[in-house]
Coordinates of C-alpha atoms and ligand atoms in Angstrom, one line a residue:
Chain G
M1156 CA -0.1 0.0 -0.1
T1157 CA 1.6 3.4 -1.1
D1158 CA 0.7 6.4 0.9
Q1159 CA -0.8 8.8 -1.3
I1160 CA -0.5 12.5 -0.1
I1161 CA -3.9 14.0 -0.8
L1162 CA -3.6 17.4 1.1
E1163 CA -0.5 19.3 1.2
A1164 CA 0.8 22.8 2.5
R1165 CA 4.0 24.0 1.1
G1166 CA 6.0 26.7 2.7
V1167 CA 2.3 28.4 3.7
T1168 CA 2.9 31.6 5.5
K1169 CA 0.0 34.5 6.5
V1170 CA 0.8 37.4 7.7
F1171 CA -1.9 39.9 9.5
K1172 CA -1.0 43.3 9.2
G1173 CA 2.5 42.4 10.5
L1174 CA 1.3 39.5 12.7
T1175 CA 2.7 36.3 11.4
A1176 CA 0.0 33.7 12.1
V1177 CA 1.4 31.3 10.2
A1178 CA 4.8 31.2 9.3
E1179 CA 6.1 28.5 6.7
V1180 CA 4.0 25.6 7.7
D1181 CA 4.9 22.2 5.4
Y1182 CA 2.1 19.6 6.0
R1183 CA 1.1 16.5 4.7
L1184 CA -2.1 14.8 5.1
I1185 CA -1.9 11.0 3.9
K1186 CA -5.2 9.5 2.5
G1187 CA -7.1 7.6 4.8
Q1188 CA -5.3 9.0 7.9
V1189 CA -6.8 10.7 11.0
A1190 CA -4.6 13.3 11.7
G1191 CA -4.6 16.1 14.7
V1192 CA -3.2 19.5 15.1
I1193 CA -2.7 20.9 18.8
G1194 CA -1.2 23.8 19.9
P1195 CA -1.9 26.6 22.6
N1196 CA -4.4 29.9 22.2
G1197 CA -3.1 31.8 19.0
A1198 CA -0.6 29.2 17.5
G1199 CA -2.4 29.5 14.4
K1200 CA -4.3 26.2 13.7
S1201 CA -7.7 27.9 12.8
T1202 CA -6.0 30.1 10.6
F1203 CA -4.1 27.0 9.0
F1204 CA -7.4 25.8 8.5
N1205 CA -8.8 28.6 6.9
L1206 CA -5.7 29.0 4.5
L1207 CA -6.3 25.0 3.5
T1208 CA -10.3 25.6 2.8
G1209 CA -9.7 28.9 1.1
L1210 CA -11.2 31.5 4.0
Y1211 CA -8.0 33.5 3.5
T1212 CA -5.1 33.2 0.8
P1213 CA -1.5 32.5 1.9
T1214 CA 0.9 35.4 1.8
E1215 CA 3.3 33.0 0.5
G1216 CA 3.4 29.2 -0.4
K1217 CA 1.0 26.6 -1.5
V1218 CA -1.9 24.7 -1.2
V1219 CA -2.0 21.4 -3.2
F1220 CA -5.2 19.1 -3.1
F1221 CA -4.9 15.7 -5.0
D1222 CA -1.5 17.0 -6.7
Q1223 CA -3.3 20.1 -8.1
D1224 CA -2.6 23.9 -6.5
I1225 CA -5.5 25.1 -5.3
T1226 CA -4.1 28.1 -3.7
K1227 CA -6.2 30.2 -5.8
V1228 CA -9.5 27.9 -5.9
P1229 CA -12.3 30.1 -4.2
P1230 CA -13.8 28.0 -1.0
D1231 CA -17.0 26.6 -2.9
Q1232 CA -14.9 25.4 -5.7
R1233 CA -12.8 23.5 -2.9
V1234 CA -15.7 21.9 -1.1
V1235 CA -17.1 20.7 -4.8
M1236 CA -13.4 18.8 -5.0
G1237 CA -14.0 17.0 -1.7
L1238 CA -12.5 19.6 1.1
G1239 CA -15.2 19.6 3.8
R1240 CA -14.8 21.6 7.1
T1241 CA -16.3 22.6 10.6
F1242 CA -15.5 25.8 12.2
Q1243 CA -14.5 26.4 15.7
L1244 CA -17.8 28.6 16.5
V1245 CA -20.4 26.1 15.6
S1246 CA -21.6 27.7 12.6
V1247 CA -25.0 26.5 11.5
F1248 CA -28.0 28.5 9.8
N1249 CA -29.8 29.5 13.3
S1250 CA -32.8 31.3 11.3
L1251 CA -33.6 27.9 9.5
T1252 CA -35.0 24.8 10.8
V1253 CA -32.6 21.8 11.1
L1254 CA -34.1 20.0 8.5
D1255 CA -33.6 23.4 6.0
N1256 CA -29.7 23.5 7.4
L1257 CA -29.5 20.0 6.1
V1258 CA -31.7 20.4 2.7
L1259 CA -29.1 23.4 1.6
S1260 CA -26.2 21.0 2.4
I1261 CA -27.5 17.9 1.1
T1262 CA -29.2 19.3 -2.3
R1263 CA -25.8 20.7 -3.5
F1264 CA -24.4 17.2 -4.1
T1265 CA -27.4 15.3 -5.2
P1266 CA -28.9 15.8 -9.0
Y1267 CA -31.4 18.1 -7.5
Y1268 CA -28.6 20.5 -7.7
H1269 CA -27.9 20.1 -11.4
N1270 CA -31.5 19.4 -12.2
K1271 CA -32.5 23.5 -12.5
S1272 CA -36.2 23.0 -12.1
K1273 CA -36.0 21.0 -9.6
F1274 CA -33.4 23.2 -7.8
F1275 CA -35.6 26.2 -8.1
F1276 CA -39.1 24.6 -8.5
A1277 CA -39.5 21.3 -6.5
D1278 CA -40.6 21.5 -2.7
R1279 CA -37.8 20.9 -0.9
T1280 CA -40.0 19.0 1.6
N1281 CA -40.3 16.3 -1.0
S1282 CA -39.5 12.5 0.1
F1283 CA -36.2 12.3 -1.5
I1284 CA -34.5 15.1 -0.1
K1285 CA -36.1 14.4 3.0
E1286 CA -35.1 10.7 3.3
N1287 CA -31.7 12.1 2.5
C1288 CA -32.0 14.6 5.1
I1289 CA -33.0 12.2 8.0
G1290 CA -30.2 9.8 7.1
A1291 CA -27.9 12.5 7.6
M1292 CA -29.5 13.3 10.9
E1293 CA -29.5 9.5 11.8
T1294 CA -25.8 9.5 11.3
V1295 CA -25.1 12.0 13.9
G1296 CA -28.2 10.9 16.2
I1297 CA -30.2 14.2 16.0
Q1298 CA -32.9 12.9 14.3
E1299 CA -35.5 13.8 16.7
K1300 CA -34.7 17.6 16.1
K1301 CA -35.7 18.1 12.9
G1302 CA -38.6 20.4 12.9
L1303 CA -37.0 22.4 15.5
K1304 CA -35.5 25.8 14.9
T1305 CA -31.7 25.4 15.0
S1306 CA -31.7 28.2 17.3
G1307 CA -33.3 26.1 20.0
L1308 CA -30.7 23.1 19.7
S1309 CA -27.9 22.7 22.3
Y1310 CA -24.6 23.5 21.6
G1311 CA -23.7 19.8 21.4
D1312 CA -26.6 19.1 19.2
K1313 CA -25.5 22.3 16.9
R1314 CA -22.1 20.6 16.7
K1315 CA -23.6 17.6 15.3
L1316 CA -25.7 19.0 13.0
E1317 CA -22.8 20.9 11.8
I1318 CA -20.7 17.9 11.2
A1319 CA -23.7 16.1 9.4
M1320 CA -23.7 19.2 7.1
A1321 CA -20.2 18.3 6.4
L1322 CA -20.4 15.0 6.1
S1323 CA -23.2 15.3 3.3
L1324 CA -20.9 17.3 1.0
K1325 CA -19.4 13.8 0.5
P1326 CA -15.9 15.1 1.3
K1327 CA -13.0 13.3 0.8
V1328 CA -11.1 15.5 3.5
L1329 CA -12.6 16.6 6.7
L1330 CA -11.2 19.2 8.4
L1331 CA -12.7 19.5 12.2
D1332 CA -11.7 22.8 13.8
E1333 CA -12.2 22.1 17.8
P1334 CA -15.0 19.4 17.4
F1335 CA -14.9 19.0 21.1
A1336 CA -14.9 22.5 22.7
G1337 CA -17.8 23.4 24.9
L1338 CA -19.2 20.0 25.1
S1339 CA -20.1 17.9 28.0
D1340 CA -18.1 14.5 28.5
T1341 CA -20.4 12.5 26.9
E1342 CA -21.0 14.5 24.1
I1343 CA -17.2 14.6 23.4
D1344 CA -17.7 10.7 23.5
E1345 CA -20.4 10.7 21.2
I1346 CA -18.4 12.7 18.9
V1347 CA -15.5 10.7 19.2
H1348 CA -17.4 7.5 18.3
L1349 CA -18.9 9.5 15.6
I1350 CA -15.5 10.4 14.0
N1351 CA -14.5 6.8 14.4
K1352 CA -17.6 5.4 12.7
I1353 CA -17.1 8.0 10.1
K1354 CA -13.4 7.7 9.1
E1355 CA -13.8 4.7 6.8
G1356 CA -12.6 6.2 3.4
L1357 CA -12.1 9.7 4.9
S1358 CA -9.1 11.4 5.9
I1359 CA -9.6 13.6 8.8
V1360 CA -7.6 16.2 10.4
I1361 CA -8.9 17.5 14.0
I1362 CA -7.7 20.6 15.9
E1363 CA -7.6 20.3 19.8
H1364 CA -6.3 21.9 22.6
K1365 CA -5.2 19.1 24.6
V1366 CA -3.3 15.8 23.6
S1367 CA -5.4 14.1 26.2
K1368 CA -8.7 13.5 23.6
L1369 CA -6.7 12.8 20.7
L1370 CA -4.5 10.2 22.0
N1371 CA -6.4 7.2 20.7
L1372 CA -8.1 8.9 18.1
V1373 CA -5.4 10.0 15.7
E1374 CA -2.2 8.1 14.2
K1375 CA -0.2 11.5 13.5
L1376 CA -0.2 14.6 15.8
S1377 CA 1.3 18.0 14.9
V1378 CA 2.2 20.6 17.3
M1379 CA 2.1 24.6 16.2
H1380 CA 3.4 27.0 18.4
E1381 CA 3.6 30.6 17.3
G1382 CA 2.7 29.8 13.6
R1383 CA 5.2 27.3 13.4
L1384 CA 5.1 23.5 13.5
I1385 CA 7.3 22.3 15.9
F1386 CA 6.7 18.6 16.0
E1387 CA 5.1 15.8 13.7
G1388 CA 4.8 12.1 14.8
K1389 CA 3.0 9.9 16.9
P1390 CA 0.4 11.2 19.5
Q1391 CA 2.5 9.1 22.0
D1392 CA 5.6 10.4 21.2
A1393 CA 4.3 14.4 21.1
V1394 CA 3.9 13.8 25.0
S1395 CA 7.9 12.9 25.9
D1396 CA 8.9 15.5 23.0
R1397 CA 10.8 18.1 24.7
E1398 CA 10.1 21.1 23.0
V1399 CA 6.0 20.3 23.0
R1400 CA 6.3 19.9 26.9
R1401 CA 8.4 23.1 27.3
V1402 CA 5.6 24.9 25.1
Y1403 CA 2.7 22.9 26.8
W1404 CA 3.7 22.1 30.0
G1405 CA 6.9 23.8 31.6
E1406 CA 7.8 27.2 29.9
K1407 CA 10.5 27.9 33.0
D1408 CA 12.7 29.5 30.3
E1409 CA 10.6 32.4 28.8
S1410 CA 13.6 33.7 27.1
S1411 CA 14.3 30.7 25.0
A1412 CA 10.9 30.6 23.7
I1413 CA 11.2 33.9 22.2
K1414 CA 14.7 32.6 20.7
C1415 CA 13.0 30.0 18.8
Chain C
M1264 CA -53.3 21.7 16.5
F1265 CA -52.2 18.9 14.2
K1266 CA -55.0 19.0 12.1
G1267 CA -55.4 22.7 11.9
E1268 CA -51.9 22.3 10.3
K1269 CA -53.4 20.4 7.7
N1270 CA -56.0 22.6 7.0
M1271 CA -53.7 25.8 6.8
A1272 CA -51.6 23.6 4.4
R1273 CA -54.4 23.1 2.4
L1274 CA -55.5 26.8 2.5
R1275 CA -52.3 28.1 1.6
R1276 CA -52.5 25.9 -1.6
L1277 CA -55.6 27.6 -2.5
D1278 CA -54.0 31.1 -1.7
F1279 CA -53.7 32.4 -5.0
L1280 CA -57.7 31.9 -5.1
L1281 CA -57.8 34.2 -1.9
I1282 CA -55.8 37.0 -3.7
A1283 CA -58.4 36.9 -6.2
L1284 CA -61.3 37.1 -4.1
I1285 CA -60.1 39.8 -1.8
Y1286 CA -59.2 42.3 -5.1
I1287 CA -62.5 41.4 -6.2
A1288 CA -64.4 42.0 -3.0
F1289 CA -62.6 45.6 -3.0
L1290 CA -63.7 46.5 -6.4
P1291 CA -66.8 48.5 -5.2
V1292 CA -65.0 50.2 -2.3
I1293 CA -61.6 51.4 -3.7
G1294 CA -62.4 51.3 -7.4
K1295 CA -61.1 49.4 -10.4
L1296 CA -58.2 51.9 -11.3
K1297 CA -56.9 52.3 -8.1
L1298 CA -56.9 48.3 -7.2
I1299 CA -55.1 48.0 -10.5
D1300 CA -52.7 50.4 -9.0
F1301 CA -52.4 48.7 -5.8
M1302 CA -51.8 45.3 -7.4
I1303 CA -49.0 46.9 -9.8
F1304 CA -47.4 48.1 -6.8
T1305 CA -47.8 44.9 -5.2
I1306 CA -45.8 42.8 -7.9
F1307 CA -43.1 45.8 -7.6
V1308 CA -42.7 44.8 -3.7
L1309 CA -42.6 41.4 -4.5
S1310 CA -39.8 41.8 -6.7
F1311 CA -38.1 44.3 -4.5
N1312 CA -38.9 41.4 -1.5
L1313 CA -36.9 38.9 -3.0
L1314 CA -33.6 40.6 -2.7
Y1315 CA -34.5 42.2 0.9
G1316 CA -36.9 39.8 2.7
F1317 CA -35.4 36.8 1.4
M1318 CA -31.8 37.3 0.4
G1319 CA -31.0 40.0 2.7
R1320 CA -30.0 42.8 0.6
L1321 CA -31.8 46.2 1.0
S1322 CA -31.8 48.2 -2.5
F1323 CA -32.5 51.9 -2.5
G1324 CA -32.5 52.0 -5.8
H1325 CA -35.3 49.3 -6.8
M1326 CA -37.3 52.4 -8.9
L1327 CA -34.6 52.3 -11.6
Y1328 CA -35.5 48.6 -12.3
L1329 CA -39.3 49.3 -12.6
G1330 CA -38.5 52.7 -14.5
I1331 CA -36.7 50.9 -16.9
G1332 CA -39.4 48.6 -17.5
S1333 CA -42.1 51.6 -18.0
Y1334 CA -39.7 53.5 -20.5
A1335 CA -38.7 50.0 -22.4
A1336 CA -42.2 49.8 -22.9
A1337 CA -43.0 52.7 -23.8
L1338 CA -40.4 53.4 -26.1
S1339 CA -41.0 50.1 -27.7
S1340 CA -44.7 51.0 -28.0
V1341 CA -43.4 54.3 -30.0
Y1342 CA -40.5 52.7 -31.9
L1343 CA -41.3 49.0 -32.2
S1344 CA -44.8 47.7 -31.6
T1345 CA -47.9 48.4 -30.1
N1346 CA -48.6 44.7 -29.5
P1347 CA -49.0 44.8 -25.5
L1348 CA -47.2 41.0 -25.8
I1349 CA -44.4 42.7 -27.5
I1350 CA -44.0 45.4 -25.2
I1351 CA -44.0 43.3 -22.3
L1352 CA -41.4 41.4 -23.8
C1353 CA -39.3 44.2 -24.3
A1354 CA -39.8 45.7 -20.9
I1355 CA -38.7 42.5 -19.3
T1356 CA -36.0 41.9 -21.8
A1357 CA -34.8 45.4 -20.5
G1358 CA -35.2 44.6 -17.1
L1359 CA -33.1 41.5 -17.9
L1360 CA -30.3 43.2 -19.3
V1361 CA -30.1 46.1 -16.6
G1362 CA -29.7 43.0 -14.3
V1363 CA -27.2 41.2 -16.2
I1364 CA -25.1 44.4 -16.3
L1365 CA -25.4 45.6 -12.9
G1366 CA -25.9 42.5 -11.1
P1367 CA -22.1 41.6 -11.3
V1368 CA -21.4 45.0 -9.6
V1369 CA -24.1 45.4 -6.9
S1370 CA -23.8 41.6 -6.3
R1371 CA -20.1 42.3 -4.8
T1372 CA -21.2 44.3 -2.0
R1373 CA -23.8 44.0 1.2
G1374 CA -25.4 45.9 3.6
A1375 CA -25.1 49.6 3.2
C1376 CA -23.0 49.5 0.2
F1377 CA -25.6 47.3 -1.6
A1378 CA -28.4 49.6 -0.7
L1379 CA -26.5 52.8 -1.4
I1380 CA -24.7 51.5 -4.8
N1381 CA -28.4 50.5 -6.3
M1382 CA -29.2 54.1 -5.1
A1383 CA -26.5 55.7 -7.3
F1384 CA -27.2 53.5 -10.5
N1385 CA -30.9 55.2 -10.0
Q1386 CA -29.5 58.4 -9.8
V1387 CA -27.8 57.7 -12.6
G1388 CA -31.0 56.2 -14.6
Y1389 CA -32.7 59.1 -13.6
F1390 CA -30.5 61.3 -14.9
L1391 CA -30.1 59.8 -18.2
V1392 CA -34.1 60.0 -18.3
V1393 CA -34.4 63.7 -17.3
S1394 CA -31.6 65.3 -19.2
A1395 CA -29.1 63.4 -20.8
C1396 CA -31.5 61.2 -23.2
A1397 CA -34.3 63.8 -23.0
G1398 CA -34.6 63.5 -26.9
I1399 CA -36.0 60.0 -27.0
T1400 CA -37.5 60.1 -23.1
G1401 CA -39.1 63.3 -23.5
G1402 CA -37.3 64.6 -20.6
E1403 CA -39.4 65.9 -17.4
D1404 CA -42.6 65.6 -19.6
G1405 CA -42.2 62.2 -20.1
L1406 CA -44.0 60.2 -23.1
A1407 CA -47.3 59.2 -24.0
A1408 CA -47.5 55.8 -25.3
Q1409 CA -50.0 52.8 -25.4
A1410 CA -50.9 49.3 -25.9
A1411 CA -53.2 48.9 -29.3
P1412 CA -55.7 46.0 -28.9
L1413 CA -55.0 42.5 -29.6
G1414 CA -58.2 40.9 -30.1
F1415 CA -60.3 40.7 -27.3
F1416 CA -56.7 41.6 -25.5
N1417 CA -57.3 45.3 -25.1
L1418 CA -55.4 46.9 -22.0
Q1419 CA -57.2 49.8 -22.7
D1420 CA -60.6 48.5 -21.2
S1421 CA -60.0 48.6 -17.5
N1422 CA -61.8 45.3 -17.1
I1423 CA -59.5 43.3 -19.2
M1424 CA -56.4 45.7 -17.5
F1425 CA -58.1 44.7 -14.2
G1426 CA -58.1 41.0 -15.3
F1427 CA -54.6 40.9 -16.9
T1428 CA -53.2 42.4 -13.7
L1429 CA -54.6 40.2 -11.3
F1430 CA -53.5 37.5 -13.3
C1431 CA -49.9 39.0 -13.2
L1432 CA -49.9 39.5 -9.6
I1433 CA -50.9 35.8 -9.2
F1434 CA -48.3 34.5 -11.3
V1435 CA -45.4 36.5 -9.8
F1436 CA -47.0 35.3 -6.3
F1437 CA -47.1 31.8 -7.6
V1438 CA -43.4 31.6 -9.2
M1439 CA -42.0 33.5 -5.7
K1440 CA -43.9 30.8 -3.6
K1441 CA -42.0 28.0 -5.7
L1442 CA -38.9 29.7 -5.4
I1443 CA -39.1 30.2 -1.7
A1444 CA -40.6 26.6 -0.9
S1445 CA -37.2 25.1 -3.2
P1446 CA -33.9 24.2 -2.4
Y1447 CA -33.0 27.6 -3.9
G1448 CA -35.3 29.2 -1.4
V1449 CA -33.4 27.8 1.4
L1450 CA -29.9 28.9 -0.4
L1451 CA -31.4 32.6 -0.4
K1452 CA -32.1 32.3 3.4
G1453 CA -28.4 31.0 3.7
I1454 CA -27.3 33.8 2.1
K1455 CA -29.0 36.0 4.2
E1456 CA -27.7 34.7 7.6
N1457 CA -24.2 33.9 6.6
E1458 CA -23.1 33.9 3.2
N1459 CA -19.6 33.0 3.7
R1460 CA -21.1 29.9 5.5
V1461 CA -22.7 29.1 2.5
R1462 CA -19.7 29.2 0.3
F1463 CA -18.3 26.3 2.7
L1464 CA -21.3 24.4 1.6
G1465 CA -19.8 24.2 -2.0
Y1466 CA -22.4 27.1 -3.5
N1467 CA -20.9 29.5 -5.6
T1468 CA -23.0 32.6 -3.9
Y1469 CA -21.7 35.1 -6.0
F1470 CA -23.5 33.6 -9.0
F1471 CA -26.6 32.9 -7.2
K1472 CA -26.9 36.9 -6.0
C1473 CA -26.2 37.9 -9.6
L1474 CA -29.2 35.6 -10.8
T1475 CA -31.3 36.3 -7.8
F1476 CA -30.6 40.3 -8.7
C1477 CA -31.6 39.5 -12.6
I1478 CA -34.9 37.8 -11.5
S1479 CA -36.0 40.9 -9.4
T1480 CA -34.8 43.3 -12.1
M1481 CA -37.2 41.5 -14.3
I1482 CA -40.2 41.2 -12.1
A1483 CA -39.7 44.8 -11.4
A1484 CA -39.7 45.7 -15.2
L1485 CA -42.8 43.9 -15.9
A1486 CA -44.4 46.2 -12.9
G1487 CA -42.9 48.8 -15.0
A1488 CA -44.7 47.7 -18.1
L1489 CA -48.0 47.6 -16.3
W1490 CA -47.6 50.7 -14.9
M1491 CA -47.3 52.3 -18.3
F1492 CA -50.2 50.5 -19.7
N1493 CA -52.2 51.9 -16.6
F1494 CA -51.5 55.6 -17.1
S1495 CA -50.8 55.4 -21.0
Y1496 CA -47.9 57.6 -20.3
V1497 CA -44.4 57.4 -18.4
T1498 CA -42.8 60.3 -16.7
P1499 CA -39.3 60.5 -14.7
S1500 CA -41.3 60.1 -11.6
F1501 CA -41.3 56.3 -12.6
I1502 CA -37.7 56.1 -12.1
D1503 CA -37.3 58.7 -9.2
P1504 CA -35.1 57.3 -6.7
G1505 CA -36.5 59.3 -4.4
R1506 CA -39.8 57.1 -4.2
N1507 CA -37.9 54.2 -3.4
V1508 CA -39.1 54.7 0.5
E1509 CA -42.3 53.7 -0.9
V1510 CA -41.6 49.9 -1.4
V1511 CA -39.2 49.8 1.6
F1512 CA -42.2 51.0 3.6
A1513 CA -44.5 48.7 2.2
A1514 CA -42.1 45.5 2.9
L1515 CA -41.8 46.7 6.3
I1516 CA -45.2 47.2 7.0
G1517 CA -46.4 43.7 6.0
G1518 CA -43.3 41.7 7.2
P1519 CA -40.4 41.3 4.5
G1520 CA -40.0 38.0 6.0
S1521 CA -43.2 36.1 4.3
L1522 CA -45.0 36.4 0.9
Y1523 CA -48.2 37.1 2.5
G1524 CA -46.9 39.7 4.6
V1525 CA -45.5 41.8 1.3
L1526 CA -49.1 41.2 -0.3
I1527 CA -50.7 42.9 2.9
G1528 CA -48.0 45.5 3.0
G1529 CA -48.4 46.4 -0.7
G1530 CA -52.2 46.9 -0.1
I1531 CA -52.0 48.7 3.2
Y1532 CA -49.1 51.2 1.9
M1533 CA -51.2 52.0 -1.1
A1534 CA -54.5 52.4 1.1
I1535 CA -52.4 54.8 3.2
S1536 CA -51.0 56.9 0.5
N1537 CA -54.1 57.3 -1.2
Y1538 CA -56.5 57.6 1.7
L1539 CA -54.5 59.1 4.1
A1540 CA -53.4 61.7 2.2
S1541 CA -56.7 63.1 1.3
Y1542 CA -57.5 63.6 4.7
I1543 CA -53.7 64.9 6.6
T1544 CA -52.0 67.0 4.3
R1545 CA -48.4 66.0 5.4
W1546 CA -49.1 62.2 5.7
E1547 CA -45.8 61.0 5.1
M1548 CA -44.8 62.0 9.1
F1549 CA -47.3 59.8 9.9
L1550 CA -45.9 57.0 7.6
G1551 CA -42.3 58.3 9.4
I1552 CA -43.8 57.4 12.6
I1553 CA -45.4 54.0 11.5
L1554 CA -42.2 53.1 10.3
L1555 CA -40.2 53.8 13.5
I1556 CA -43.0 52.1 15.3
L1557 CA -42.3 49.1 13.0
V1558 CA -38.7 48.9 13.1
F1559 CA -38.2 49.3 17.0
R1560 CA -41.7 47.4 18.3
F1561 CA -42.5 45.0 15.2
P1562 CA -39.5 43.9 12.8
K1563 CA -41.6 41.2 11.0
G1564 CA -44.1 43.6 10.2
L1565 CA -47.8 42.9 10.3
W1566 CA -47.9 39.4 9.1
G1567 CA -45.0 38.6 11.9
V1568 CA -47.3 40.0 14.4
L1569 CA -50.3 37.8 12.9
A1570 CA -48.6 34.7 12.7
D1571 CA -46.9 34.6 16.1
K1572 CA -50.1 35.3 17.5
F1573 CA -52.0 32.3 15.6
G1574 CA -49.2 29.8 16.1
K1575 CA -46.4 28.8 13.5
A1576 CA -48.9 27.6 10.9
G1577 CA -49.4 31.0 9.5
K1578 CA -45.9 31.4 8.7
G1579 CA -46.3 31.0 5.2
Q1580 CA -43.4 28.6 4.9
V1581 CA -44.2 24.8 5.2
V1582 CA -43.5 24.0 8.9
E1583 CA -42.4 20.1 9.7
K1584 CA -45.2 18.3 11.5
Ligands
ATP89 N1 -8.4 37.6 10.4 C1 -7.6 38.0 11.3 N2 -7.3 39.2 11.5 C2 -6.0 39.7 11.8 N3 -5.5 38.5 12.8 C3 -6.0 37.1 12.9 C4 -6.9 36.9 12.0 N4 -7.2 35.7 12.4 C5 -6.4 35.3 13.2 N5 -5.6 36.3 13.5 C6 -4.5 35.9 14.7 O1 -3.7 35.0 14.2 C7 -3.2 34.8 15.3 C8 -3.4 33.4 15.1 O2 -5.0 32.9 15.2 P1 -5.8 31.5 15.2 O3 -7.0 31.7 15.7 O4 -5.0 31.0 13.8 O5 -5.1 30.5 16.5 P2 -5.7 29.0 16.8 O6 -4.5 28.7 16.9 O7 -6.7 28.7 16.3 O8 -6.0 29.6 18.6 P3 -7.3 29.0 19.4 O9 -6.7 28.0 20.1 O10 -7.4 30.4 20.4 O11 -8.5 28.7 18.3 C9 -3.7 35.1 16.6 O12 -2.8 36.1 17.0 C10 -4.8 35.7 15.9 O13 -5.1 37.2 16.7
MG90 MG1 -8.6 28.2 16.5

């Protein structure tokens, strides 16, 4: 089995008005891999995702997806190519019902989108769309909430809805930005279970703050600090890495942190 | 409650009949010519509200698209053909053209910028009509224009005009209703709430914004053509950017979030401007006060208030059981 690189960042840098949020990051995601990215607040993790998915264009460097340079490709096009994501702060449509959130994400990748008379004139509550939506809800376990306004969902359910929406885009790579943040322990377990369930045939990158939740979930862990990748390898090794320990647990020597 | 919702759904399917009945019922009270005016204005509000109520883009220059329709209709009747169908086709084509030309520009903006850029284009259009192209448009005096009868289809007969305008209103309403109930309708609401997020669902939002803009300008132009038929002339007041508040008021009064709200708002605004004006000289002041109350107390408009009172079955959208 050869390891095919599915998503790659080459020397990606992002500078915001003099602040370097991401600095010369080289990153490779291998097909079928579940990878994690951790780092302290402001390390540049979300910015890195935003560069990969096209919310920002890098100041320097390239993003390559399936051997294709997508640095200049707009976000919606990247989604069509198979790059799905969720956001650090759950981002769903609060003004729509739960069902309509899924209608929006699901129809884009069904024949309904390409058959314009259906996309513009078919009743969106028809059985075909509805079955698809309910299937997507069942995957994440929110089917009882389908008629509710999304604004009435708990944060955890919104998170599940967001993941269901991302999955309905039939992505090949799924980028999850802090999927556990703000959730209770049981909800975290549910999301972990969900990720394990969906990872078949998918490549996933998960951003997290703490190593502990990723230890048993990811095959590769990258540690980001001040815009740079300071470690890449097995999650167990990260815990024992000196540099990582210094950034994470014992910053006794402040001056050396500035030097590097 | 469950049964009530089922009944509401059935009622909603026949809503177009209700529209016709209401307008016919008001015939003896308001009069044919005024009601035609009401209906045309409501079509115009529907076109405006597709952008404002559903896509969240407030245009302060929508009179331009109405005016373009009126002038295109008048000019085509003078220079091209007096066949009413050809005139309407020309007006809608003109609306589409202006949508295709301006859409890519205005769709780059949102919020205040969108409102103002539309207004700026409206000003340009007004200037063109009043002075730069006065030789063709008749300048301040406007143009007299008419459609010739086409068999029994004689728009100078007020009965036919009433029937045809009612048909147009119901047709536009029906199309809008379909659009709003479709996946595209959800897409519009998605763009309204968070356009960037919609892009991350794989939609080229720019394209859909341009398209929606064109639909809106076409319908506005249709209203413009009807207006020209109704008055048998066009004047710069048909394209006057200052009159744009009217359509904004109408949408706010009824409730921009729903089609029913727009129908109510269009009717009520026209009633206010027609009747209040004959009792109170500075009636616009009252309109201003009404607007203030609406914006601060009832942002969902009259229909929003009604729908909240009588449960979610009345929201003009299909609610899941
Ligand atoms: N749009 C922006 N404009 C200016 N600065 C930004 C922008 N986005 C991020 N930054 C800055 O870039 C740095 C990295 O931010 P980023 O959100 O990527 O960190 P993070 O690793 O995701 O942190 P957290 O764990 O808090 O989410 C921060 O200092 C942040 O203030
Ligand atoms: Mg972040």
